[in-house]
Every structure is written in structure tokens, then in C-alpha cells.
Short mmCIF file of C-alpha atoms in Angstrom, two decimals:
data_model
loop_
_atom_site.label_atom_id
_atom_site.label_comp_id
_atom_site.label_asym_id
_atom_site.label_seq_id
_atom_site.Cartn_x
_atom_site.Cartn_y
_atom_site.Cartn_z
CA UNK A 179 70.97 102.98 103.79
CA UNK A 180 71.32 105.27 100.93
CA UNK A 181 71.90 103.63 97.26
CA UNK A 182 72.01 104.48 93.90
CA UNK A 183 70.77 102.12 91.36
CA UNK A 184 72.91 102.01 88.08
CA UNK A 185 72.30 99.81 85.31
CA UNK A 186 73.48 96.27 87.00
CA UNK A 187 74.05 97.69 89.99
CA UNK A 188 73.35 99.37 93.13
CA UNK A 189 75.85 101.47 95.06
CA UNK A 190 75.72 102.71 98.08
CA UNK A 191 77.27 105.77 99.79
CA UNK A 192 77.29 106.94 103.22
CA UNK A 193 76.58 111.26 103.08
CA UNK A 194 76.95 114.24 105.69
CA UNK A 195 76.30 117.55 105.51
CA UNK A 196 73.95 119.82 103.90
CA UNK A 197 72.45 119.35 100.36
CA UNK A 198 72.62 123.23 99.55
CA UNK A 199 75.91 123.07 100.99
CA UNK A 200 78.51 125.98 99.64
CA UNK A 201 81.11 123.16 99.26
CA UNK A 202 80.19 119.25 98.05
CA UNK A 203 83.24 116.95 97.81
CA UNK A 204 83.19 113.59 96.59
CA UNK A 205 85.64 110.81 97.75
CA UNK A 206 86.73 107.56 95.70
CA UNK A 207 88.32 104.98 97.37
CA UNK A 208 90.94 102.86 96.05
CA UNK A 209 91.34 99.04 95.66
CA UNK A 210 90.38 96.50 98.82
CA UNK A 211 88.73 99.22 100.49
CA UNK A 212 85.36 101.34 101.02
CA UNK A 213 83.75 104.84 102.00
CA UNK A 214 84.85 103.50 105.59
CA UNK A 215 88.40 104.60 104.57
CA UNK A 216 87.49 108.37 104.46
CA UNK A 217 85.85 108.45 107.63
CA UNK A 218 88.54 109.76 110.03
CA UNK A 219 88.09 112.71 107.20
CA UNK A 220 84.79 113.43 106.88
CA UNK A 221 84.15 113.35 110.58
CA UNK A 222 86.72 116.36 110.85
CA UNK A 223 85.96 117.97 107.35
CA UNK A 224 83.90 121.12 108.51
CA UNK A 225 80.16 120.39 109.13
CA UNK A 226 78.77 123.04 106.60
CA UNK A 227 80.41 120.67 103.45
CA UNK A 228 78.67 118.32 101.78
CA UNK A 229 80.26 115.46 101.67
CA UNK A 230 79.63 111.85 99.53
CA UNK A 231 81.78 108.47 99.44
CA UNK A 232 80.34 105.42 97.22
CA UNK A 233 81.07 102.33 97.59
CA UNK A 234 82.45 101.27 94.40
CA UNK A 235 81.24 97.82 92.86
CA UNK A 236 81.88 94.97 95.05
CA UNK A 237 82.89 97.19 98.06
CA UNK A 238 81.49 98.02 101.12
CA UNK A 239 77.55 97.67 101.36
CA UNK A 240 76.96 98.04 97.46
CA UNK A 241 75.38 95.08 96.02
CA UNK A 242 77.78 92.42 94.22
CA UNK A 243 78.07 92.14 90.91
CA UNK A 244 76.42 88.84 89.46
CA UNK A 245 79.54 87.08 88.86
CA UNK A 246 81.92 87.42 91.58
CA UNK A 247 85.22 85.78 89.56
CA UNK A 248 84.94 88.05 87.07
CA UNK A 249 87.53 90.59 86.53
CA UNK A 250 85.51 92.46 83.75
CA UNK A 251 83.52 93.89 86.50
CA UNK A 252 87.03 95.65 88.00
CA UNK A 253 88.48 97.58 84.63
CA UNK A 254 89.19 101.30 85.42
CA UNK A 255 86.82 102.31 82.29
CA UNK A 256 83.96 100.67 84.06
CA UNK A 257 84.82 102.23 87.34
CA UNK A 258 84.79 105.65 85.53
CA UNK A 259 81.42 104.89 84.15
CA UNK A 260 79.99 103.54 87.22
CA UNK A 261 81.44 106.99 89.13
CA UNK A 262 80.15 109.32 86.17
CA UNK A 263 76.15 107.70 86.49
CA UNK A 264 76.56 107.87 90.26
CA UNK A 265 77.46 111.82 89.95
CA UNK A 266 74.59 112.43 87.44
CA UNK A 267 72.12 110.73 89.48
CA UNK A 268 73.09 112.73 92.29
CA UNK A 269 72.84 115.48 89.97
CA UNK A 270 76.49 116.67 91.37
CA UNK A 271 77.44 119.43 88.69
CA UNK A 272 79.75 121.65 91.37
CA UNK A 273 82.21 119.50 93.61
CA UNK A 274 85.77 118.23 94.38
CA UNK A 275 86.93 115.13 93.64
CA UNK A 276 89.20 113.23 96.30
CA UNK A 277 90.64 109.75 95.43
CA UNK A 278 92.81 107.47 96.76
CA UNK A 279 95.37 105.13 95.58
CA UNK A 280 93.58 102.81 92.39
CA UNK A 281 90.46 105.80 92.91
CA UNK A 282 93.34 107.96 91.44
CA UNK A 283 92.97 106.22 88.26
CA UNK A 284 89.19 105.62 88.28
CA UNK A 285 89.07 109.60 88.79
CA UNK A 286 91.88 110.29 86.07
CA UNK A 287 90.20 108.37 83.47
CA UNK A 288 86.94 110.13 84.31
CA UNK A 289 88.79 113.47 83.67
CA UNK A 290 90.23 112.21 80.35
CA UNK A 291 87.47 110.96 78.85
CA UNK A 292 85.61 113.82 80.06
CA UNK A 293 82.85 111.70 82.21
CA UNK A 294 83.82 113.53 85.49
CA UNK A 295 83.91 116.92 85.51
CA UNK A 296 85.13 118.47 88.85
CA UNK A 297 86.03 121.65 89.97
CA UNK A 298 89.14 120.52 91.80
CA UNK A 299 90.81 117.53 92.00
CA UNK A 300 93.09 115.83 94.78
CA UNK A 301 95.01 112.71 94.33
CA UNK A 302 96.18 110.80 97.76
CA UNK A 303 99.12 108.61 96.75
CA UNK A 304 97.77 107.84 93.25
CA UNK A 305 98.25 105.39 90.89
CA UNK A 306 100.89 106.20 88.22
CA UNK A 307 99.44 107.57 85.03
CA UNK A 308 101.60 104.94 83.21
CA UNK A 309 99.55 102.40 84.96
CA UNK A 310 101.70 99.59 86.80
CA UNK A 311 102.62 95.62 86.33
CA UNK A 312 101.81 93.59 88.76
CA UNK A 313 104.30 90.35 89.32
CA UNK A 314 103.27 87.18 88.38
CA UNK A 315 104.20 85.77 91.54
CA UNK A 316 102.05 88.52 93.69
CA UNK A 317 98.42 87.20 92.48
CA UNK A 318 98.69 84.05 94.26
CA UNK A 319 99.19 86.47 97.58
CA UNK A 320 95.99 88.74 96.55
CA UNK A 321 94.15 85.52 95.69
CA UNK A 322 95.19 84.28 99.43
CA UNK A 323 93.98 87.42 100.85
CA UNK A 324 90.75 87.12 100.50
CA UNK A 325 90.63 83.70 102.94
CA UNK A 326 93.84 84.37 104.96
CA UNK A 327 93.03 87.06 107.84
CA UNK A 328 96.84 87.39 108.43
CA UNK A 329 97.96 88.02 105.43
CA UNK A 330 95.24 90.34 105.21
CA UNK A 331 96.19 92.01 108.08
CA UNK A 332 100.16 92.00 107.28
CA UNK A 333 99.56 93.38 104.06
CA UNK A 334 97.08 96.50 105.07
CA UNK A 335 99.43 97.01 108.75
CA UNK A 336 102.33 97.76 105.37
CA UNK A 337 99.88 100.16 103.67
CA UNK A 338 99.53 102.35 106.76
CA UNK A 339 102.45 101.77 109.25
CA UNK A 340 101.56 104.84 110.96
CA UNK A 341 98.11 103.56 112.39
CA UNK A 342 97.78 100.93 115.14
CA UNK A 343 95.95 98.09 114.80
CA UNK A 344 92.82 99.37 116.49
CA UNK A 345 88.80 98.22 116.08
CA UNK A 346 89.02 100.78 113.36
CA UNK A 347 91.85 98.82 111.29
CA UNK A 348 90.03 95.84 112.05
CA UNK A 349 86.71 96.67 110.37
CA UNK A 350 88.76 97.90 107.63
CA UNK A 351 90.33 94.59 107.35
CA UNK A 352 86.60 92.74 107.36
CA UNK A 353 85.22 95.01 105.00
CA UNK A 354 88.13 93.79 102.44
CA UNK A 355 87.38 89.73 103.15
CA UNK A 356 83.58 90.34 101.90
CA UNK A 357 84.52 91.67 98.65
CA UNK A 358 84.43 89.09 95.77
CA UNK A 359 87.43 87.31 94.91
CA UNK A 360 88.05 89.39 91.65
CA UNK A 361 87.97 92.51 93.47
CA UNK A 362 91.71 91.49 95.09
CA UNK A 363 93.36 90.79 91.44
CA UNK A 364 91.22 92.79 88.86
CA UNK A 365 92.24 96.42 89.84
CA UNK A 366 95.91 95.22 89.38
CA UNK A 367 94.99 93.75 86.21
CA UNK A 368 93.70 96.80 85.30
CA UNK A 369 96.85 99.02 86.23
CA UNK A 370 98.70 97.02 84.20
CA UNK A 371 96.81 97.76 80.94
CA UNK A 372 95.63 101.20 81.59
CA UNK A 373 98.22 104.28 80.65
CA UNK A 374 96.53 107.90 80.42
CA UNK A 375 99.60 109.73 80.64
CA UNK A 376 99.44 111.14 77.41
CA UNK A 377 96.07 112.66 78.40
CA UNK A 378 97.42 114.76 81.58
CA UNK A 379 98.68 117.51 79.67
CA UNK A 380 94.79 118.64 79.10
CA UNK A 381 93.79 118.31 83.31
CA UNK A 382 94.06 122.09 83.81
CA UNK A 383 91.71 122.41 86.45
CA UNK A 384 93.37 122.64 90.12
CA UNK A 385 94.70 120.11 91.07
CA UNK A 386 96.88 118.44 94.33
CA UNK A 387 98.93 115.43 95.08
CA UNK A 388 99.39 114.28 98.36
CA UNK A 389 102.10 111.20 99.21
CA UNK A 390 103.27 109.62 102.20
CA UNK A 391 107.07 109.50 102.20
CA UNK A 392 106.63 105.61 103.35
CA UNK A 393 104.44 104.55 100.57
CA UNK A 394 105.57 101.08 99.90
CA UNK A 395 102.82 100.97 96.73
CA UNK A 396 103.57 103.76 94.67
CA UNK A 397 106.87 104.84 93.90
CA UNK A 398 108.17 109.07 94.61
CA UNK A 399 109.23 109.00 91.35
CA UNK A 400 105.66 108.43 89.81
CA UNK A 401 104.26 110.36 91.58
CA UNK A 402 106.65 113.09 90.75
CA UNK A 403 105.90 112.59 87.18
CA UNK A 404 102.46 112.23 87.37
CA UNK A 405 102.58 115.91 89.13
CA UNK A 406 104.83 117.81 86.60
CA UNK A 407 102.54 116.30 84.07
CA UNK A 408 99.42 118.20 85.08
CA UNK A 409 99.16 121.78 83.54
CA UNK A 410 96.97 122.35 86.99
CA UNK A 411 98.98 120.53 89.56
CA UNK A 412 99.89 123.33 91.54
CA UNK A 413 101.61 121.48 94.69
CA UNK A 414 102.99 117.87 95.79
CA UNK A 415 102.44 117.57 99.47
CA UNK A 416 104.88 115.15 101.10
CA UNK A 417 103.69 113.88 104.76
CA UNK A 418 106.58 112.20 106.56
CA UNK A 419 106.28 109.40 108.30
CA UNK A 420 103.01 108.35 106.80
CA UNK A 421 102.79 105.27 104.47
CA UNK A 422 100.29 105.00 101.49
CA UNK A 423 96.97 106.26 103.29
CA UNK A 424 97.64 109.92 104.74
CA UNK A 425 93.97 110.15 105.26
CA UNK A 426 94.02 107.41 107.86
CA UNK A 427 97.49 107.55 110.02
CA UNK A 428 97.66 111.90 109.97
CA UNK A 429 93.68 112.86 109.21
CA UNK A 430 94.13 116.21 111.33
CA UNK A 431 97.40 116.80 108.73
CA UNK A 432 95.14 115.80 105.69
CA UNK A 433 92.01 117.47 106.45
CA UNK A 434 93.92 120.48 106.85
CA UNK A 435 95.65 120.48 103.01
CA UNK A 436 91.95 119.84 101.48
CA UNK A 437 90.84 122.58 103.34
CA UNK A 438 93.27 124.88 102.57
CA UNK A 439 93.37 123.89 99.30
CA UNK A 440 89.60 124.13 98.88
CA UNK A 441 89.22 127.45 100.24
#
């Protein structure tokens, strides 16, 4: 089981492909999930690529934080830390950066701030740039989550209604009720205080959304805006009759745009 040890942590990340490899990508998941999300991608990605996927802080198979009710451990600057100390210790200095969802802001503010430094980046149904408030009345639900296996389930069978509730959406659904209880409300905690959009006007390396026209999460018109903001942003993929996780209900679809798009 591969891990990297950061300062008060240790993450782990599952890895394919060959070190010398001509292409390395790098995959951040987003909130409530794991590496385990890009594996329908990576098993089709083409076998000469290197490819990497951490498990971010409290997800997956990388060691909890010490204090599992706190949401410190969950802000997006910390994320962007933890992913810019994973990267050096990997001593990744040539790669593409795919992220998902609340991994589209971990990866934006690593751009900003200039901690990540990618050759290419590709955002799958991102967070806004503005950030985004959460309702009062929805933390109860995410606090639920964590102990209520149906909600659980209701809530990620709304996140991709294009994928049936196989063994594979099941494990995906465990994986979520380990994480600590401040993993389900501190990312949207975070959204709501974090706004970079000032900051996109300086990504000009290459750069491509992808959206599900179902997203129930993140709104067309965010995304729209988050696109025209990007000096780089060279294309806005639409894939119809996917919800907010193209890379799970139409992989064959998505690994074909990163591939085109890398090469």
C-alpha cells in the first residue's frame, strides 16, 4: 500500500503505469469520495501513462487526521498544501492535473497560489470559482449521512443518475461512511468562504471543463463563467445525460476527451 508521509499525515495513493512514462497525470477527487472514483478511468486510460490518485485527508485508506470533528482539517488552503507536498515528494515536475467536483477547487487554489504547477489542467464539473453557500438546513442531512446508509445512498444515486447501483456504487458508498464526520460538512464550509475568481484571469495554461448536463450540484451557469474566465480554457465539454460524475456513468466518453485533449 503505497503512502506518502506529510507533516501530520500520511496519504495514500493507488498508481499504474510506468515511472518514465511520456505522460503522468494526476487525479484529485472531490468531497465524500476517494482515488476509487477514478478507477473506471484509469483502467481505460492507455497503459503507457503514468497515472496517480491520492487519497486526500480523511479519505480512502489515508490515515485520519487526529481529530476527526474538526473542520480545520477540510479548508481548501490545506487541501492545496497537502496536494502541493504530495507532488514534491513524488517529485512530479511534468503532469496533468484532473479534478473533480470540490478537487476543482483544491486544484484551482493550487494554481493561484502557485503551489501546483501543471502542464494542463481539466476540471470535471467543478466547483464555482465564487465558491458556494451551503443552506443551513442541508448540514443536518450531511451530518446524517455519515450513519444513515440510505440517505447515503439516495444522495450519491442523485450525483450520478446515469450509473446503476452496482458492487461498484456500493463500495463507493462504504468508502464515504468511514470518513470522519467533518469530512461530510467541512468541504461545504469551505466553499462557502473560498472565492478565487479574481485569480482566473492569470490560469493560462490549457485548460478543459467537462459538465454533465444533469448535474444537480453545480449549476451551467457557473460553470460557464468559471470557463470564460480562464485565459486557457479552450473548450466546455457538455455530456448529456450524465449527472455530476462523467468519469463514472460515460468513462469510455471521458477517457476519450482527456485523451484527446492530452495528445
Amino acid at each position: 500500500m503505497p503512502l506518502i508521509a506529510l507533516p501530520d499525515i500520511e496519504l495514500h495513493y493507488v498508481e499504474q503505469g510506468p515511472a518514465d512514462a511520456g505522460e503522468t497525470v494526476l487525479f484529485v477527487h472531490g468531497s465524500l469520495a476517494s482515488s476509487r472514483w477514478w478507477q473506471p478511468v484509469m483502467s481505460r486510460l492507455p497503459a503507457a501513462w503514468r497515472l496517480i490518485a491520492p487519497d486526500q485527508r480523511g479519505s480512502g485508506r489515508s490515515r485520519r487526521p487526529g481529530a476527526d470533528d474538526d473542520e480545520a482539517f477540510y479548508t481548501i488552503p490545506r487541501l492545496a498544501a497537502d496536494l502541493a507536498q504530495f507532488v514534491e515528494a513524488l517529485g512530479l515536475d511534468d503532469y496533468h492535473l484532473v479534478a473533480h467536483a470540490f478537487g476543482g477547487a483544491i486544484a484551482l487554489e493550487g494554481i493561484v497560489s502557485d503551489l501546483l504547477r501543471p502542464r494542463s489542467l481539466i476540471l470535471v464539473d467543478t466547483a464555482p470559482a465564487l465558491g458556494v453557500v451551503t443552506p443551513a438546513e442541508a448540514y443536518p442531512y450531511l451530518v446524517q449521512m455519515r450513519t444513515d446508509r440510505g440517505l447515503l445512498v439516495r444522495a450519491f444515486a442523485s450525483l450520478m443518475p446515469g450509473h446503476p447501483p452496482n458492487d461498484f456504487f456500493q463500495s463507493l458508498v462504504d468508502d464515504a461512511r468511514t470518513m470522519p464526520a467533518a469530512a461530510f460538512t467541512g468541504p461545504a464550509r469551505a466553499l462557502a468562504q473560498w472565492n478565487v475568481m479574481a485569480q482566473l484571469p492569470n490560469i493560462h495554461l490549457p485548460t478543459l471543463l467537462i459538465r454533465g448536463d444533469q448535474d444537480m450540484m453545480v449549476d451551467a451557469e457557473a460553470t460557464r463563467v468559471t470557463f470564460l474566465s480562464i485565459p486557457g480554457a479552450g473548450n466546455l465539454e457538455v455530456f448529456r445525460g450524465c449527472g455530476h460524475c462523467p468519469m463514472i456513468e460515460q468513462p469510455d466518453a471521458f477517457v476519450d476527451s482527456v485523451v484527446q485533449f492530452i495528445e
